[in-house]
CSV table of C-alpha atoms in Angstrom, one decimal:
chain,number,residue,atom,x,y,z
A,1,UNK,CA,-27.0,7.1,-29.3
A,2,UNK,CA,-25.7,10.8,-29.4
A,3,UNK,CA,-25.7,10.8,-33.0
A,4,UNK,CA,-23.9,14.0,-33.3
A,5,UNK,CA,-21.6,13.9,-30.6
A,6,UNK,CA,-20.4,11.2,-32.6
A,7,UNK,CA,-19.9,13.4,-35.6
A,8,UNK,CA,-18.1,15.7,-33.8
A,9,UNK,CA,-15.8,12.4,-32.7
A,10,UNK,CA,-15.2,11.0,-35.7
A,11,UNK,CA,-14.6,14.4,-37.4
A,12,UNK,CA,-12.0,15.6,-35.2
A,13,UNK,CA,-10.4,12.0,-35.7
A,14,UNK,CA,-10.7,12.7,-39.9
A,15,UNK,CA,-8.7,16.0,-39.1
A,16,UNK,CA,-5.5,14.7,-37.1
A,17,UNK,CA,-5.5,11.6,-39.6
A,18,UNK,CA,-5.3,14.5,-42.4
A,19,UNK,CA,-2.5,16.3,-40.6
A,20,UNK,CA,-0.4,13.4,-40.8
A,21,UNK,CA,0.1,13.7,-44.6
A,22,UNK,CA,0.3,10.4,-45.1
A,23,UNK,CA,-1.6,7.9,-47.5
A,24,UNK,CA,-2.0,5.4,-45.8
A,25,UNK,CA,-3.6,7.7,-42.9
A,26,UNK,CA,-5.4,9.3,-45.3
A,27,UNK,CA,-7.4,6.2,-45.7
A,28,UNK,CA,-8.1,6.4,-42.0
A,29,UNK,CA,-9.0,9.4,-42.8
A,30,UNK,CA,-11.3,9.1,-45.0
A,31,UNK,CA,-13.2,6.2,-43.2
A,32,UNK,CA,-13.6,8.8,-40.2
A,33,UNK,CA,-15.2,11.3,-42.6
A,34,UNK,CA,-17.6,8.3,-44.0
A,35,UNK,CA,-18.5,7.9,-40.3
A,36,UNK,CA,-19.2,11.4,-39.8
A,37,UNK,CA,-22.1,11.6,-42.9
A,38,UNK,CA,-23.8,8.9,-41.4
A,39,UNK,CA,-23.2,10.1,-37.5
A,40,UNK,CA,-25.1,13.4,-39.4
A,41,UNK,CA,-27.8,11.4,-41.4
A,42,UNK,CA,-29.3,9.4,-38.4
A,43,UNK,CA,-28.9,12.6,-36.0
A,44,UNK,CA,-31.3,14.4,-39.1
A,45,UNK,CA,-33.2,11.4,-38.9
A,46,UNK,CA,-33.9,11.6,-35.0
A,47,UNK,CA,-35.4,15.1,-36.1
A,48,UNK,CA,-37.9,13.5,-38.2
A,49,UNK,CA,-38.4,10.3,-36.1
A,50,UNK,CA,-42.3,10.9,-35.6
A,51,UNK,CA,-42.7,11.1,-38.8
A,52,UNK,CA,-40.8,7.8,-40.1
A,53,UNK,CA,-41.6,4.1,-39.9
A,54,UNK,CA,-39.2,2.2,-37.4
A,55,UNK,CA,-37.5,0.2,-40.2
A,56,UNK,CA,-36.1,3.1,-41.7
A,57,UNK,CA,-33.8,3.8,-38.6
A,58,UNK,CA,-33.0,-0.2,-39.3
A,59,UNK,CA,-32.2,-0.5,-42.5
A,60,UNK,CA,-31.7,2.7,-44.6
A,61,UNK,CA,-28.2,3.8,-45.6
A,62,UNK,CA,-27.7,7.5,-45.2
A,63,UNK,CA,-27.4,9.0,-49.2
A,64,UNK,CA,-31.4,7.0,-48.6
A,65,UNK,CA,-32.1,8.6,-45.4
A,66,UNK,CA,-32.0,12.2,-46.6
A,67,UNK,CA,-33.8,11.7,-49.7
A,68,UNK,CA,-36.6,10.4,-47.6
A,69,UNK,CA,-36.6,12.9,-45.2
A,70,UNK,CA,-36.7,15.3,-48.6
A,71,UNK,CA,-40.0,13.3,-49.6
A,72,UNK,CA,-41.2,14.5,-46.0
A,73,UNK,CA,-40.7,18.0,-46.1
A,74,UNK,CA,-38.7,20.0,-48.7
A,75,UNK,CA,-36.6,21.7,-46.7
A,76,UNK,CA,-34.9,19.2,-44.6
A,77,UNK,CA,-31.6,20.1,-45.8
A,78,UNK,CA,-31.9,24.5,-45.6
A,79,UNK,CA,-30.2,26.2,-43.4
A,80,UNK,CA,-32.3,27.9,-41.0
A,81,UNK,CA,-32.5,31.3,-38.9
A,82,UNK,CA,-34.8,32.2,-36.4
A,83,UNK,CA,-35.0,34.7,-33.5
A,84,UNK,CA,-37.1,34.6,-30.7
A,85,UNK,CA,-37.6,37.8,-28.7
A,86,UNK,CA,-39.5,38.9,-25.9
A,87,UNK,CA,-42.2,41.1,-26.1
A,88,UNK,CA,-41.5,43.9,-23.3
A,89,UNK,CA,-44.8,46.2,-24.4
A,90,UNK,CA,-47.0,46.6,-27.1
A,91,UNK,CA,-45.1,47.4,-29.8
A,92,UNK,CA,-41.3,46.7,-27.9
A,93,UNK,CA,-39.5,43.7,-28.1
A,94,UNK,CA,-36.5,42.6,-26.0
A,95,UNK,CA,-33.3,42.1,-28.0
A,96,UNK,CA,-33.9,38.7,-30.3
A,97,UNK,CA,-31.9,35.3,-29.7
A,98,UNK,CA,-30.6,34.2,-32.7
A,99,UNK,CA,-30.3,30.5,-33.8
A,100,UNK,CA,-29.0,29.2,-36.8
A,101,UNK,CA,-29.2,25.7,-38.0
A,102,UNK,CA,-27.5,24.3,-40.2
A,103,UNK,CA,-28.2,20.6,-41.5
A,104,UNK,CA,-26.0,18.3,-43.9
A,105,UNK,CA,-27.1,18.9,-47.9
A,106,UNK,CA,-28.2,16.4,-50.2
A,107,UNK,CA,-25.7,17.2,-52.4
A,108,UNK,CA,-23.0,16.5,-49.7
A,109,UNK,CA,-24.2,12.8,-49.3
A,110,UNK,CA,-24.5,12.0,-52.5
A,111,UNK,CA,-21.3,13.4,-53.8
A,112,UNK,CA,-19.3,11.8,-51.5
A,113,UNK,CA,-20.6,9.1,-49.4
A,114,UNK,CA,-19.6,6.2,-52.4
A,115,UNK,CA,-16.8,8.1,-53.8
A,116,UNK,CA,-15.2,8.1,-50.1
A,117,UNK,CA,-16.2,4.5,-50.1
A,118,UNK,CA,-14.5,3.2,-53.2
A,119,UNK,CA,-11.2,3.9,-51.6
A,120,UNK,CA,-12.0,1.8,-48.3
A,121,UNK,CA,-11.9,-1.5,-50.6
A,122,UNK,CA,-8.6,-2.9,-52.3
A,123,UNK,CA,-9.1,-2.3,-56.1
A,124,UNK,CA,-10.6,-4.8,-58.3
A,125,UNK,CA,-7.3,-6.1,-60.8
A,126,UNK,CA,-9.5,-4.1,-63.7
A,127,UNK,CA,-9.0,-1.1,-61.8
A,128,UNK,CA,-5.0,-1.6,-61.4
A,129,UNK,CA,-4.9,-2.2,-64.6
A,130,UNK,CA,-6.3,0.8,-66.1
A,131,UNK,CA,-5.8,3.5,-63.4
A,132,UNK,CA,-2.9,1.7,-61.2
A,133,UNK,CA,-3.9,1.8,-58.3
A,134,UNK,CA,-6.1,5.1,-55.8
A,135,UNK,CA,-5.8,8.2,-56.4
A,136,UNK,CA,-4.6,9.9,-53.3
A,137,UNK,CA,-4.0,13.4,-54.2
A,138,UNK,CA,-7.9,13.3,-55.2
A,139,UNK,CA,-8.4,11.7,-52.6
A,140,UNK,CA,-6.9,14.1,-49.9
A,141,UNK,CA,-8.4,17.0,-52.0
A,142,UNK,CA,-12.2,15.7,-51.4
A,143,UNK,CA,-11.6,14.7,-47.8
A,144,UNK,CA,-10.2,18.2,-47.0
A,145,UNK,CA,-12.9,20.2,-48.7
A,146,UNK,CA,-15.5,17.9,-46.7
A,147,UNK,CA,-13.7,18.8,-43.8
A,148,UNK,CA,-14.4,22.4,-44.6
A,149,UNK,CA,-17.9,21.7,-45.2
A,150,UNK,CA,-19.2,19.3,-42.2
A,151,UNK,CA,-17.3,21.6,-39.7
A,152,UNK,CA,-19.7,24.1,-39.6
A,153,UNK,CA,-22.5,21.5,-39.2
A,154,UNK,CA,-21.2,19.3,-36.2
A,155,UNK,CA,-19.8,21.7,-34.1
A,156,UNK,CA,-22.1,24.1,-33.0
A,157,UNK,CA,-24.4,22.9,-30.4
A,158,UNK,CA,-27.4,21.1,-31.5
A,159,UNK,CA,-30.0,23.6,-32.8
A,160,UNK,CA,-33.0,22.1,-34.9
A,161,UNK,CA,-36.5,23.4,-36.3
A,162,UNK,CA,-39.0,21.6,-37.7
A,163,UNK,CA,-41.8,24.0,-38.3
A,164,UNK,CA,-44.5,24.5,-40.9
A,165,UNK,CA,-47.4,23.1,-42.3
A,166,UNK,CA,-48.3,19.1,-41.0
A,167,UNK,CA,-50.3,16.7,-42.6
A,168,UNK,CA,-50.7,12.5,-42.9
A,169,UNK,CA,-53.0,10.3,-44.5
A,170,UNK,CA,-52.9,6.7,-45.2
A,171,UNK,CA,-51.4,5.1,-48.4
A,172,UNK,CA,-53.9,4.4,-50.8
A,173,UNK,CA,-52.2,0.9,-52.2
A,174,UNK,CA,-50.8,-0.8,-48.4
A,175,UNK,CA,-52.2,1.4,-45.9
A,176,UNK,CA,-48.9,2.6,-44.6
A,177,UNK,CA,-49.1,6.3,-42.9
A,178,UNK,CA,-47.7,8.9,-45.2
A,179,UNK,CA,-46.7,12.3,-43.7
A,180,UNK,CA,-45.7,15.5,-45.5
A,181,UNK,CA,-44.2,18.9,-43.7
A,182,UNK,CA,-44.1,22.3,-45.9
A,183,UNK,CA,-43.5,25.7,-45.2
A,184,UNK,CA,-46.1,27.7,-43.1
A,185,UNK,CA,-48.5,29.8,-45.5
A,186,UNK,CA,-47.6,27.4,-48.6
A,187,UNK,CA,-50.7,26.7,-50.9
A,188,UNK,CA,-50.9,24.4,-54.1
A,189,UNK,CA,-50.2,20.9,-54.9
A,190,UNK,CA,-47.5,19.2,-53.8
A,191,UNK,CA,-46.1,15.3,-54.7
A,192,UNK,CA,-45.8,12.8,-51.8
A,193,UNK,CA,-44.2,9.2,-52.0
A,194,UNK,CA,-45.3,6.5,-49.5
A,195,UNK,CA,-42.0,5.3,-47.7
A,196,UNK,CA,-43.3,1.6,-47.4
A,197,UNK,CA,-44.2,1.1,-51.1
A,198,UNK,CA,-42.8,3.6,-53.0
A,199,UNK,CA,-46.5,5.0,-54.3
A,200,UNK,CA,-46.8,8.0,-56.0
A,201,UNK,CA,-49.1,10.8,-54.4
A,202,UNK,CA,-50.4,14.4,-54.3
A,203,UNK,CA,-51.0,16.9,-51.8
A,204,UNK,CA,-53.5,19.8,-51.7
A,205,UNK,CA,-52.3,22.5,-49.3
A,206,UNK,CA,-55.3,24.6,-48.5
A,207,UNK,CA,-54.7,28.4,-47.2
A,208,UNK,CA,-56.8,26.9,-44.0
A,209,UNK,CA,-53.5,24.7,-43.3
A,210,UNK,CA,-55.4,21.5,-44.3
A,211,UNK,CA,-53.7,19.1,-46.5
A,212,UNK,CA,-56.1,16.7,-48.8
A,213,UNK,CA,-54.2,14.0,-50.4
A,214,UNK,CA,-54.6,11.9,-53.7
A,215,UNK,CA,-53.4,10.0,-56.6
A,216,UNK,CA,-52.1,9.8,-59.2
A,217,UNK,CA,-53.6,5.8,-60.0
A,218,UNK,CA,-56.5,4.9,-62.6
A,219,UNK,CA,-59.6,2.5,-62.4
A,220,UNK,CA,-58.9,-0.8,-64.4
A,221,UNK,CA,-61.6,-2.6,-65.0
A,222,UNK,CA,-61.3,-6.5,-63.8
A,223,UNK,CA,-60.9,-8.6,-66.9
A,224,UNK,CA,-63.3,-11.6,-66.5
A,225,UNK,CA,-66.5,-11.1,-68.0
A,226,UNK,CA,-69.7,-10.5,-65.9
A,227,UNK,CA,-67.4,-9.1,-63.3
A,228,UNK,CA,-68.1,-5.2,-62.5
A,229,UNK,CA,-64.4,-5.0,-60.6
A,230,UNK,CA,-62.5,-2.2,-60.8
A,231,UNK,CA,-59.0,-2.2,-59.2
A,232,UNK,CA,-56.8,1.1,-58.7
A,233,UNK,CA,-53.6,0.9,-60.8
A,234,UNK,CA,-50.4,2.7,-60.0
A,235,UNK,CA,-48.3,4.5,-62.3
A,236,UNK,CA,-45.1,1.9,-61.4
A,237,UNK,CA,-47.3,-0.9,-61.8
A,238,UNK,CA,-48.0,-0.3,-65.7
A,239,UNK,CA,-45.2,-2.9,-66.9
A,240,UNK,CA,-46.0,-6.0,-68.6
A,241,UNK,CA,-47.3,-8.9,-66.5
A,242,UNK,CA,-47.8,-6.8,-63.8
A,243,UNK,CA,-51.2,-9.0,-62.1
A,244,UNK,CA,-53.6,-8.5,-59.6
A,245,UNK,CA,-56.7,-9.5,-57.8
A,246,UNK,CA,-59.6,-8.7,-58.3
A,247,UNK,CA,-61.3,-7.8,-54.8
A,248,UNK,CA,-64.9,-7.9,-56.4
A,249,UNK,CA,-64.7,-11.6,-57.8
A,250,UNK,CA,-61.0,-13.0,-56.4
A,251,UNK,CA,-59.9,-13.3,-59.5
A,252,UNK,CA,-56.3,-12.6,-61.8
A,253,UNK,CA,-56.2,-9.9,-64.1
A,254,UNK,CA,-52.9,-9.2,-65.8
A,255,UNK,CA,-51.3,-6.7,-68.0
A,256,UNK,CA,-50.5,-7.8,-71.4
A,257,UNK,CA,-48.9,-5.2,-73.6
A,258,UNK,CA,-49.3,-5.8,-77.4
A,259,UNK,CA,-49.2,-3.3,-80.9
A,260,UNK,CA,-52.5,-3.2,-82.9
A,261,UNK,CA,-53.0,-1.5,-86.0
A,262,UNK,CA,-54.8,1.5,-86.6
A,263,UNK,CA,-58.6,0.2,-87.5
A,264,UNK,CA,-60.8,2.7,-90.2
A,265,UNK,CA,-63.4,4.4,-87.9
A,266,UNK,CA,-66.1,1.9,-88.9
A,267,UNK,CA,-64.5,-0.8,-88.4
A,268,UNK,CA,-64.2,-2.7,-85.5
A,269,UNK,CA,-61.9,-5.1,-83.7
A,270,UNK,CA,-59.3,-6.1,-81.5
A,271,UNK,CA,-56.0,-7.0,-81.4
């Protein structure tokens, strides 16, 4: 699908609904501008699509989409210039081509995706009651200013730049591939979230380009006795009766949280 041809569509449908000045085209209205964030979302997505699993383009709803593609490389939603020139002699360079992109923000999406929403539903009797009834004039006044902000992003032609620093590495919990994108000459540490599972990584960006990956997870030793085990715990995985195997002796270990009191140094003993 031509993901931002259809932006363009639905956008130029969102204006005429708007010029009608009527409420009940306003609601029109509004669901064309709600199709134009995601037209946007799955277009930024395409960008990224080598470095997403399949069941994202399936399942994810837009405001999710973006924060992903954040997780993936910081800058998925900054503007970008670049010029490309040719070089006509040492030293002498043709006159430059400019191209500027300019992607949907975060902010966008998550300021307005469910708010525009809320009015596509008839409201709940609570809601009559205490507000009587949508809110129109608000209404109008968030749809225009998104107008004024997605215009610049649909309509020129499609210019996009994914460059900088690449690396992957498999998930330390499921295995899934996790990939992370950063600006070119960026050193330092970095976190990284695995899109299957949701765990919590770093990244080490060398100044060779090289990215070496870990964790933020802890040894737990496997709780049956004569067992050696050690199994690697996650920091969302510290809640109470959290369990797991043990992979040394195929046994259940489970957390149990409890408050013990403060013991004198000589004294020993367990709660």
């Amino acid at each position: 699908m031509q993901f931002r041809h259809e932006a363009r569509q639905a956008l130029a449908r969102a204006k005429a609904l708007l010029a009608q000045g009527d409420d009940q085209a306003l609601r029109y209205a509004a669901l064309e501008l709600r199709l134009t964030l995601e037209a946007i979302a799955y277009d930024r997505l395409h960008d990224y699509r080598r470095d997403v699993p399949t069941t994202v383009y399936e399942t994810w709803q837009p405001p999710k989409v973006l924060k992903l593609l954040l997780e993936i490389d910081p800058r998925a939603d900054t503007p970008q210039t670049v010029k490309i020139a040719r070089t006509l002699a040492p030293g002498v360079d043709a006159p430059a081509a400019v191209f500027f992109e300019q992607p949907i923000r975060q902010a966008t999406l998550k300021d307005n995706y469910d708010a525009i929403g809320s009015y596509l539903h008839f409201p709940t009797l609570k809601q009559l009651n205490e507000k009587g009834g949508p809110d129109f004039e608000k209404l109008r006044r968030r749809c225009e200013a998104l107008v004024v902000e997605l215009d610049p992003v649909v309509t020129p032609a499609k210019t996009s730049f994914i460059m900088g620093t690449f690396s992957h590495c498999p998930c330390f919990r499921c295995g899934e591939d996790m990939r992370k994108r950063l600006p070119r000459d960026e050193t330092g540490q970095f976190p990284a979230k695995c899109v299957a599972c949701g765990a919590d990584h770093l990244v080490f960006f060398e100044e060779d380009g090289e990215g070496n990956w870990t964790t933020n997870a802890f040894p737990a030793p496997c709780a049956h006795e004569n067992c050696d085990g050690i199994h690697r715990i996650f920091p969302d995985e510290i809640r109470q009766d959290f369990q797991w195997t043990c992979e040394a002796c195929g046994r259940d270990s489970v957390f149990d949280f409890a408050i013990c009191p403060i013991l004198p140094p000589e004294t020993s003993g367990q709660c």
